Amino acid sequence: MAQVTLKEIADILGISVTTVSKALKDYKDVSEETKKKVRELAKELDYQPNAMALSLRNQESRTIGLIIPEIAHHFFANIINGIILEAEKHGYLVIILQSNESFDLETKQIDLLLNKRVDGILMSLSNETDSLDAIRKIISNGTPLVLFDKISKMVNCSKVIIDDQKAAYEATEHLIKSGCKKIAHFRGPLNPQGSIDRFLGYKRALEDHKITYDPSLVYICNRISSQEGFDYAQQVLKDHPDVDGIFCITDLVAAGAMSYFNKNGIFVPDQISIIGFSNWPISSLLTPSLSTVDQPGTRMGKEALGILVEEINAKKKKEPIEYHLIQLPTKLIARNSSKKS
Amino acid sequence: MAQVTLKEIADILGISVTTVSKALKDYKDVSEETKKKVRELAKELDYQPNAMALSLRNQESRTIGLIIPEIAHHFFANIINGIILEAEKHGYLVIILQSNESFDLETKQIDLLLNKRVDGILMSLSNETDSLDAIRKIISNGTPLVLFDKISKMVNCSKVIIDDQKAAYEATEHLIKSGCKKIAHFRGPLNPQGSIDRFLGYKRALEDHKITYDPSLVYICNRISSQEGFDYAQQVLKDHPDVDGIFCITDLVAAGAMSYFNKNGIFVPDQISIIGFSNWPISSLLTPSLSTVDQPGTRMGKEALGILVEEINAKKKKEPIEYHLIQLPTKLIARNSSKKS
DNA sequence: CTGAAAGCGCTTACAG
DNA sequence: CTGAAAGCGCTTACAG
């Protein structure tokens, strides 16, 4: 059977829709007796307010939109987890869209969400994103927006990120302190801020420890794949036979590199130390176990959603909105892949 | 600025809302001249129909709901990927909820989606789900429902699954053919159908190859974690020093087991062969690379969504709905962890 | 204490 | 060819 409406309850009870509505919302100007009758019947018929009607009437959809480059990705999956968890607490539902690192898709998806009249949007940018017009449209349209992880500094809104530069600095410093003298970096693409910041952290750590930065030790992983890690492992040995440490943009790349070394009798960490980034669940199970940097994905999701809800509420009350920039702490996890004996 | 409405366009042009609406929908009873004027202004003002109003008017939300036990899980993440991809093609948005393997949460989430008046629901059951009342409510409510992966045979609706029994049979047979004589099974919890079916496939493969089934070789991983794999690896060696093969419910469990063996100088595959399940992205990078069974996650998501949309359309046209049971093929992936020399 | 009316933004059967 | 009216299911200011 279809869902019950206020009108049906009103008809059965022989009263008006208005009174039913008010009774259910516990208005003080309805008699206790009427309230009781209404409540009982509503319960019996399992009345549930129609969300479509509520949205239109209240001008809020109680839904927020999320655009993310990739769902099947450990870190993002954790962020989604945090967002959904927190959204449920605040009574929001989450529509998820995947940009697949495509700028065109991302642009279309912004329109989809805007048309859907979501109450707010959470976004992590694709690597391809070069124009910010679509994103600025969200803001000029009056829809609260919070950027997380893959952000652009050029957009004026709240942001939740990790301190990539500091995290990368610590990872690189960890290799240095464990005895590495010549450290390569398998970095991410040139465009995304996070990839730039990790590179800068790497570079700064070298300089602070009086190791000359050598651009030929930096390899670009455009797809951030294990295959690239595998291939560059071979390449870096050819280019620099005396390399003794690698800082990889991601655990996946690090795992690919390690797999090459394992297959070719090069001992990790004795000959080459490796550290990754992200702390994938399986990283501790690699042989040797992979050192890495833990990123608080779930927490990032929760924080981003929390700020978004704040801004939605401020907008409703027509209060001014203050933008936040939150940097979440990361944690270095030293395992066996960087333990020089 | 807020979004433009039909009324605003009508006012500017000095015509009625009705005509604007019809012009935009290219009704034949509107003059070309009017249509042109309306279209141009609509474009200029970037008019986008209000989805809330459309939903209420058309009695469809163009939104479907998805309830899944866990998002941060490789296989499920791929399924979500497939669902979202396909949904976008059909013009549907997807609201995702995570049951976290909790029956209570799952029940609440069903209500949330029903209240939201989603056009259809996609679900994979939690391990805890023992009562099917909430799920049957979806059906009696008239909302199309498709179950995938973790299903219950007791619910009368369409289902998309893999043939777990066959896949497990093949995995076990692969170990037998590679020379294993005494094969343990690190199985999943007792309740979920998939876990039962994989166990049955294991058992049947043994019997078909004249290996006596020994219940003491079966260990239950209630949380399906790598830690359980690690612990049971130690345990099985103690209980059965001559065990020479393990079929694990999941790659994660297998990785845990392999990590124990690697740490304790037990050679995989020479002493013990291991095969997992699911083909996690990192499984090929383990040392030795992990044999496994590939499950078509993305395809499963696409199929499930395709069927759901069919049923939504059939319902709209008041056509009878025919339930499908789709079994997707899996693929055995033999790698080094099961290669006896 | 109760309810008729207006309105959220659309669509469409109907009248002119 | 155009537009007034009704209606999707609610809420709330207002009248009685």
mmCIF file of N, CA and C in Angstrom, chain A residues 80-172:
data_model
loop_
_atom_site.group_PDB
_atom_site.id
_atom_site.type_symbol
_atom_site.label_atom_id
_atom_site.label_comp_id
_atom_site.label_asym_id
_atom_site.label_seq_id
_atom_site.Cartn_x
_atom_site.Cartn_y
_atom_site.Cartn_z
ATOM 1 N N ILE A 80 34.262 9.236 3.122
ATOM 2 C CA ILE A 80 32.822 9.055 2.878
ATOM 3 C C ILE A 80 32.167 8.490 4.127
ATOM 4 N N ASN A 81 32.817 7.504 4.672
ATOM 5 C CA ASN A 81 32.357 6.893 5.913
ATOM 6 C C ASN A 81 32.088 7.955 6.973
ATOM 7 N N GLY A 82 33.068 8.825 7.194
ATOM 8 C CA GLY A 82 32.919 9.868 8.198
ATOM 9 C C GLY A 82 31.789 10.831 7.858
ATOM 10 N N ILE A 83 31.672 11.163 6.595
ATOM 11 C CA ILE A 83 30.636 12.109 6.167
ATOM 12 C C ILE A 83 29.248 11.530 6.425
ATOM 13 N N ILE A 84 29.056 10.297 6.000
ATOM 14 C CA ILE A 84 27.736 9.672 6.136
ATOM 15 C C ILE A 84 27.355 9.499 7.600
ATOM 16 N N LEU A 85 28.317 9.061 8.372
ATOM 17 C CA LEU A 85 28.094 8.869 9.808
ATOM 18 C C LEU A 85 27.600 10.156 10.443
ATOM 19 N N GLU A 86 28.328 11.239 10.167
ATOM 20 C CA GLU A 86 28.014 12.519 10.784
ATOM 21 C C GLU A 86 26.721 13.102 10.201
ATOM 22 N N ALA A 87 26.511 12.899 8.926
ATOM 23 C CA ALA A 87 25.308 13.432 8.273
ATOM 24 C C ALA A 87 24.065 12.819 8.916
ATOM 25 N N GLU A 88 24.144 11.530 9.167
ATOM 26 C CA GLU A 88 22.989 10.855 9.753
ATOM 27 C C GLU A 88 22.643 11.458 11.111
ATOM 28 N N LYS A 89 23.672 11.786 11.881
ATOM 29 C CA LYS A 89 23.439 12.407 13.188
ATOM 30 C C LYS A 89 22.688 13.720 13.055
ATOM 31 N N HIS A 90 23.008 14.480 12.016
ATOM 32 C CA HIS A 90 22.382 15.787 11.832
ATOM 33 C C HIS A 90 21.098 15.702 11.018
ATOM 34 N N GLY A 91 20.706 14.486 10.657
ATOM 35 C CA GLY A 91 19.470 14.346 9.885
ATOM 36 C C GLY A 91 19.602 14.694 8.408
ATOM 37 N N TYR A 92 20.792 14.532 7.874
ATOM 38 C CA TYR A 92 20.979 14.767 6.444
ATOM 39 C C TYR A 92 21.274 13.463 5.723
ATOM 40 N N LEU A 93 20.798 13.370 4.502
ATOM 41 C CA LEU A 93 21.120 12.249 3.638
ATOM 42 C C LEU A 93 22.180 12.723 2.649
ATOM 43 N N VAL A 94 22.972 11.801 2.146
ATOM 44 C CA VAL A 94 24.098 12.183 1.293
ATOM 45 C C VAL A 94 23.990 11.560 -0.098
ATOM 46 N N ILE A 95 24.018 12.411 -1.103
ATOM 47 C CA ILE A 95 24.060 11.946 -2.487
ATOM 48 C C ILE A 95 25.507 11.956 -2.932
ATOM 49 N N ILE A 96 25.989 10.824 -3.413
ATOM 50 C CA ILE A 96 27.400 10.737 -3.768
ATOM 51 C C ILE A 96 27.583 10.633 -5.278
ATOM 52 N N LEU A 97 28.502 11.431 -5.777
ATOM 53 C CA LEU A 97 28.838 11.432 -7.198
ATOM 54 C C LEU A 97 30.337 11.254 -7.325
ATOM 55 N N GLN A 98 30.763 10.592 -8.382
ATOM 56 C CA GLN A 98 32.175 10.325 -8.572
ATOM 57 C C GLN A 98 32.667 11.024 -9.832
ATOM 58 N N SER A 99 33.639 11.897 -9.660
ATOM 59 C CA SER A 99 34.091 12.647 -10.835
ATOM 60 C C SER A 99 35.075 11.843 -11.667
ATOM 61 N N ASN A 100 35.595 10.770 -11.062
ATOM 62 C CA ASN A 100 36.516 9.938 -11.833
ATOM 63 C C ASN A 100 37.698 10.745 -12.359
ATOM 64 N N GLU A 101 38.107 11.732 -11.598
ATOM 65 C CA GLU A 101 39.215 12.611 -11.979
ATOM 66 C C GLU A 101 38.945 13.339 -13.291
ATOM 67 N N SER A 102 37.701 13.452 -13.686
ATOM 68 C CA SER A 102 37.401 14.166 -14.920
ATOM 69 C C SER A 102 36.776 15.524 -14.626
ATOM 70 N N PHE A 103 37.339 16.547 -15.208
ATOM 71 C CA PHE A 103 36.855 17.894 -14.975
ATOM 72 C C PHE A 103 35.457 18.091 -15.561
ATOM 73 N N ASP A 104 35.221 17.517 -16.748
ATOM 74 C CA ASP A 104 33.912 17.653 -17.390
ATOM 75 C C ASP A 104 32.811 17.029 -16.538
ATOM 76 N N LEU A 105 33.089 15.834 -16.082
ATOM 77 C CA LEU A 105 32.108 15.147 -15.249
ATOM 78 C C LEU A 105 31.814 15.969 -14.002
ATOM 79 N N GLU A 106 32.870 16.444 -13.394
ATOM 80 C CA GLU A 106 32.747 17.235 -12.180
ATOM 81 C C GLU A 106 31.819 18.428 -12.405
ATOM 82 N N THR A 107 32.013 19.098 -13.514
ATOM 83 C CA THR A 107 31.200 20.268 -13.838
ATOM 84 C C THR A 107 29.733 19.886 -13.981
ATOM 85 N N LYS A 108 29.487 18.793 -14.693
ATOM 86 C CA LYS A 108 28.112 18.324 -14.859
ATOM 87 C C LYS A 108 27.492 17.973 -13.513
ATOM 88 N N GLN A 109 28.291 17.340 -12.684
ATOM 89 C CA GLN A 109 27.765 16.876 -11.404
ATOM 90 C C GLN A 109 27.406 18.037 -10.477
ATOM 91 N N ILE A 110 28.174 19.101 -10.575
ATOM 92 C CA ILE A 110 27.825 20.287 -9.795
ATOM 93 C C ILE A 110 26.437 20.760 -10.198
ATOM 94 N N ASP A 111 26.173 20.786 -11.503
ATOM 95 C CA ASP A 111 24.847 21.214 -11.965
ATOM 96 C C ASP A 111 23.757 20.267 -11.476
ATOM 97 N N LEU A 112 24.033 18.979 -11.547
ATOM 98 C CA LEU A 112 23.064 17.999 -11.065
ATOM 99 C C LEU A 112 22.677 18.286 -9.621
ATOM 100 N N LEU A 113 23.673 18.531 -8.802
ATOM 101 C CA LEU A 113 23.413 18.757 -7.377
ATOM 102 C C LEU A 113 22.695 20.082 -7.145
ATOM 103 N N LEU A 114 23.087 21.084 -7.902
ATOM 104 C CA LEU A 114 22.440 22.384 -7.758
ATOM 105 C C LEU A 114 20.965 22.285 -8.168
ATOM 106 N N ASN A 115 20.700 21.584 -9.264
ATOM 107 C CA ASN A 115 19.308 21.410 -9.697
ATOM 108 C C ASN A 115 18.514 20.639 -8.658
ATOM 109 N N LYS A 116 19.170 19.699 -8.051
ATOM 110 C CA LYS A 116 18.507 18.883 -7.041
ATOM 111 C C LYS A 116 18.222 19.711 -5.801
ATOM 112 N N ARG A 117 18.772 20.895 -5.751
ATOM 113 C CA ARG A 117 18.610 21.800 -4.612
ATOM 114 C C ARG A 117 19.097 21.156 -3.315
ATOM 115 N N VAL A 118 20.277 20.558 -3.375
ATOM 116 C CA VAL A 118 20.849 20.047 -2.126
ATOM 117 C C VAL A 118 21.129 21.228 -1.209
ATOM 118 N N ASP A 119 21.162 20.982 0.087
ATOM 119 C CA ASP A 119 21.346 22.076 1.046
ATOM 120 C C ASP A 119 22.799 22.525 1.143
ATOM 121 N N GLY A 120 23.701 21.669 0.677
ATOM 122 C CA GLY A 120 25.111 22.022 0.731
ATOM 123 C C GLY A 120 25.910 21.019 -0.077
ATOM 124 N N ILE A 121 27.141 21.387 -0.393
ATOM 125 C CA ILE A 121 27.976 20.506 -1.216
ATOM 126 C C ILE A 121 29.353 20.332 -0.580
ATOM 127 N N LEU A 122 29.800 19.087 -0.618
ATOM 128 C CA LEU A 122 31.135 18.723 -0.143
ATOM 129 C C LEU A 122 31.920 18.232 -1.356
ATOM 130 N N MET A 123 33.136 18.719 -1.504
ATOM 131 C CA MET A 123 33.875 18.368 -2.719
ATOM 132 C C MET A 123 35.348 18.162 -2.484
ATOM 133 N N SER A 124 35.879 17.195 -3.211
ATOM 134 C CA SER A 124 37.318 17.021 -3.310
ATOM 135 C C SER A 124 37.611 17.081 -4.805
ATOM 136 N N LEU A 125 38.496 17.958 -5.201
ATOM 137 C CA LEU A 125 38.663 18.233 -6.632
ATOM 138 C C LEU A 125 39.360 17.120 -7.404
ATOM 139 N N SER A 126 39.032 17.035 -8.664
ATOM 140 C CA SER A 126 39.710 16.083 -9.545
ATOM 141 C C SER A 126 41.093 16.634 -9.898
ATOM 142 N N ASN A 127 41.973 15.757 -10.306
ATOM 143 C CA ASN A 127 43.324 16.202 -10.679
ATOM 144 C C ASN A 127 43.299 17.121 -11.880
ATOM 145 N N GLU A 128 42.287 16.960 -12.698
ATOM 146 C CA GLU A 128 42.196 17.709 -13.950
ATOM 147 C C GLU A 128 41.666 19.122 -13.786
ATOM 148 N N THR A 129 41.025 19.361 -12.666
ATOM 149 C CA THR A 129 40.317 20.635 -12.508
ATOM 150 C C THR A 129 41.232 21.826 -12.702
ATOM 151 N N ASP A 130 40.997 22.580 -13.764
ATOM 152 C CA ASP A 130 41.833 23.746 -13.981
ATOM 153 C C ASP A 130 41.022 25.041 -13.962
ATOM 154 N N SER A 131 39.729 24.929 -14.317
ATOM 155 C CA SER A 131 38.896 26.129 -14.211
ATOM 156 C C SER A 131 38.030 26.002 -12.973
ATOM 157 N N LEU A 132 37.845 27.106 -12.283
ATOM 158 C CA LEU A 132 37.096 27.049 -11.039
ATOM 159 C C LEU A 132 35.709 27.676 -11.172
ATOM 160 N N ASP A 133 35.321 27.950 -12.422
ATOM 161 C CA ASP A 133 34.036 28.620 -12.643
ATOM 162 C C ASP A 133 32.869 27.839 -12.062
ATOM 163 N N ALA A 134 32.841 26.555 -12.336
ATOM 164 C CA ALA A 134 31.717 25.738 -11.875
ATOM 165 C C ALA A 134 31.650 25.752 -10.354
ATOM 166 N N ILE A 135 32.807 25.705 -9.737
ATOM 167 C CA ILE A 135 32.853 25.674 -8.278
ATOM 168 C C ILE A 135 32.409 27.021 -7.704
ATOM 169 N N ARG A 136 32.816 28.074 -8.364
ATOM 170 C CA ARG A 136 32.410 29.399 -7.899
ATOM 171 C C ARG A 136 30.911 29.600 -8.077
ATOM 172 N N LYS A 137 30.357 28.896 -9.060
ATOM 173 C CA LYS A 137 28.909 28.969 -9.291
ATOM 174 C C LYS A 137 28.146 28.451 -8.062
ATOM 175 N N ILE A 138 28.687 27.451 -7.417
ATOM 176 C CA ILE A 138 28.055 26.929 -6.203
ATOM 177 C C ILE A 138 27.925 28.050 -5.182
ATOM 178 N N ILE A 139 29.017 28.778 -5.031
ATOM 179 C CA ILE A 139 29.037 29.841 -4.031
ATOM 180 C C ILE A 139 28.117 30.990 -4.424
ATOM 181 N N SER A 140 28.208 31.419 -5.687
ATOM 182 C CA SER A 140 27.391 32.570 -6.102
ATOM 183 C C SER A 140 25.916 32.180 -6.075
ATOM 184 N N ASN A 141 25.658 30.916 -6.188
ATOM 185 C CA ASN A 141 24.298 30.399 -6.140
ATOM 186 C C ASN A 141 23.760 30.390 -4.707
ATOM 187 N N GLY A 142 24.673 30.586 -3.756
ATOM 188 C CA GLY A 142 24.243 30.648 -2.359
ATOM 189 C C GLY A 142 24.222 29.302 -1.656
ATOM 190 N N THR A 143 24.766 28.291 -2.283
ATOM 191 C CA THR A 143 24.795 26.973 -1.648
ATOM 192 C C THR A 143 26.100 26.798 -0.869
ATOM 193 N N PRO A 144 26.003 26.513 0.426
ATOM 194 C CA PRO A 144 27.220 26.313 1.214
ATOM 195 C C PRO A 144 28.104 25.215 0.613
ATOM 196 N N LEU A 145 29.394 25.445 0.658
ATOM 197 C CA LEU A 145 30.364 24.537 0.041
ATOM 198 C C LEU A 145 31.547 24.349 0.982
ATOM 199 N N VAL A 146 31.954 23.122 1.169
ATOM 200 C CA VAL A 146 33.187 22.855 1.905
ATOM 201 C C VAL A 146 34.067 21.950 1.051
ATOM 202 N N LEU A 147 35.292 22.364 0.868
ATOM 203 C CA LEU A 147 36.271 21.579 0.116
ATOM 204 C C LEU A 147 37.108 20.755 1.091
ATOM 205 N N PHE A 148 37.464 19.534 0.704
ATOM 206 C CA PHE A 148 38.322 18.742 1.583
ATOM 207 C C PHE A 148 39.368 17.993 0.777
ATOM 208 N N ASP A 149 40.454 17.702 1.444
ATOM 209 C CA ASP A 149 41.598 16.986 0.875
ATOM 210 C C ASP A 149 42.145 17.615 -0.395
ATOM 211 N N LYS A 150 41.494 17.399 -1.522
ATOM 212 C CA LYS A 150 42.023 17.981 -2.741
ATOM 213 C C LYS A 150 41.309 19.295 -3.006
ATOM 214 N N ILE A 151 41.924 20.357 -2.520
ATOM 215 C CA ILE A 151 41.276 21.663 -2.542
ATOM 216 C C ILE A 151 41.979 22.582 -3.525
ATOM 217 N N SER A 152 41.416 23.739 -3.707
ATOM 218 C CA SER A 152 42.127 24.794 -4.418
ATOM 219 C C SER A 152 42.167 26.002 -3.507
ATOM 220 N N LYS A 153 43.343 26.567 -3.398
ATOM 221 C CA LYS A 153 43.475 27.729 -2.523
ATOM 222 C C LYS A 153 42.758 28.941 -3.100
ATOM 223 N N MET A 154 42.404 28.840 -4.387
ATOM 224 C CA MET A 154 41.803 29.987 -5.061
ATOM 225 C C MET A 154 40.299 30.103 -4.835
ATOM 226 N N VAL A 155 39.715 29.126 -4.156
ATOM 227 C CA VAL A 155 38.275 29.202 -3.922
ATOM 228 C C VAL A 155 38.026 29.721 -2.517
ATOM 229 N N ASN A 156 37.124 30.656 -2.408
ATOM 230 C CA ASN A 156 36.841 31.292 -1.138
ATOM 231 C C ASN A 156 35.726 30.540 -0.399
ATOM 232 N N CYS A 157 36.127 29.570 0.406
ATOM 233 C CA CYS A 157 35.153 28.783 1.173
ATOM 234 C C CYS A 157 35.907 28.020 2.265
ATOM 235 N N SER A 158 35.170 27.283 3.085
ATOM 236 C CA SER A 158 35.821 26.503 4.141
ATOM 237 C C SER A 158 36.530 25.288 3.543
ATOM 238 N N LYS A 159 37.599 24.885 4.210
ATOM 239 C CA LYS A 159 38.401 23.768 3.705
ATOM 240 C C LYS A 159 38.886 22.892 4.854
ATOM 241 N N VAL A 160 38.932 21.600 4.614
ATOM 242 C CA VAL A 160 39.504 20.671 5.586
ATOM 243 C C VAL A 160 40.581 19.858 4.878
ATOM 244 N N ILE A 161 41.771 19.946 5.386
ATOM 245 C CA ILE A 161 42.882 19.262 4.727
ATOM 246 C C ILE A 161 43.829 18.665 5.762
ATOM 247 N N ILE A 162 44.781 17.909 5.291
ATOM 248 C CA ILE A 162 45.880 17.555 6.174
ATOM 249 C C ILE A 162 47.038 18.464 5.786
ATOM 250 N N ASP A 163 48.008 18.551 6.657
ATOM 251 C CA ASP A 163 49.172 19.360 6.343
ATOM 252 C C ASP A 163 50.132 18.482 5.541
ATOM 253 N N ASP A 164 49.889 18.426 4.234
ATOM 254 C CA ASP A 164 50.669 17.537 3.378
ATOM 255 C C ASP A 164 52.160 17.852 3.450
ATOM 256 N N GLN A 165 52.454 19.144 3.493
ATOM 257 C CA GLN A 165 53.857 19.520 3.467
ATOM 258 C C GLN A 165 54.576 19.010 4.719
ATOM 259 N N LYS A 166 53.930 19.202 5.844
ATOM 260 C CA LYS A 166 54.528 18.765 7.101
ATOM 261 C C LYS A 166 54.633 17.239 7.136
ATOM 262 N N ALA A 167 53.588 16.570 6.698
ATOM 263 C CA ALA A 167 53.587 15.101 6.715
ATOM 264 C C ALA A 167 54.706 14.560 5.835
ATOM 265 N N ALA A 168 54.849 15.162 4.661
ATOM 266 C CA ALA A 168 55.891 14.709 3.743
ATOM 267 C C ALA A 168 57.278 15.022 4.308
ATOM 268 N N TYR A 169 57.352 16.144 4.968
ATOM 269 C CA TYR A 169 58.613 16.523 5.612
ATOM 270 C C TYR A 169 59.005 15.460 6.632
ATOM 271 N N GLU A 170 58.058 15.084 7.444
ATOM 272 C CA GLU A 170 58.338 14.082 8.482
ATOM 273 C C GLU A 170 58.707 12.732 7.889
ATOM 274 N N ALA A 171 58.017 12.372 6.823
ATOM 275 C CA ALA A 171 58.316 11.085 6.183
ATOM 276 C C ALA A 171 59.739 11.087 5.650
ATOM 277 N N THR A 172 60.096 12.180 4.977
ATOM 278 C CA THR A 172 61.430 12.274 4.401
ATOM 279 C C THR A 172 62.488 12.333 5.504
#
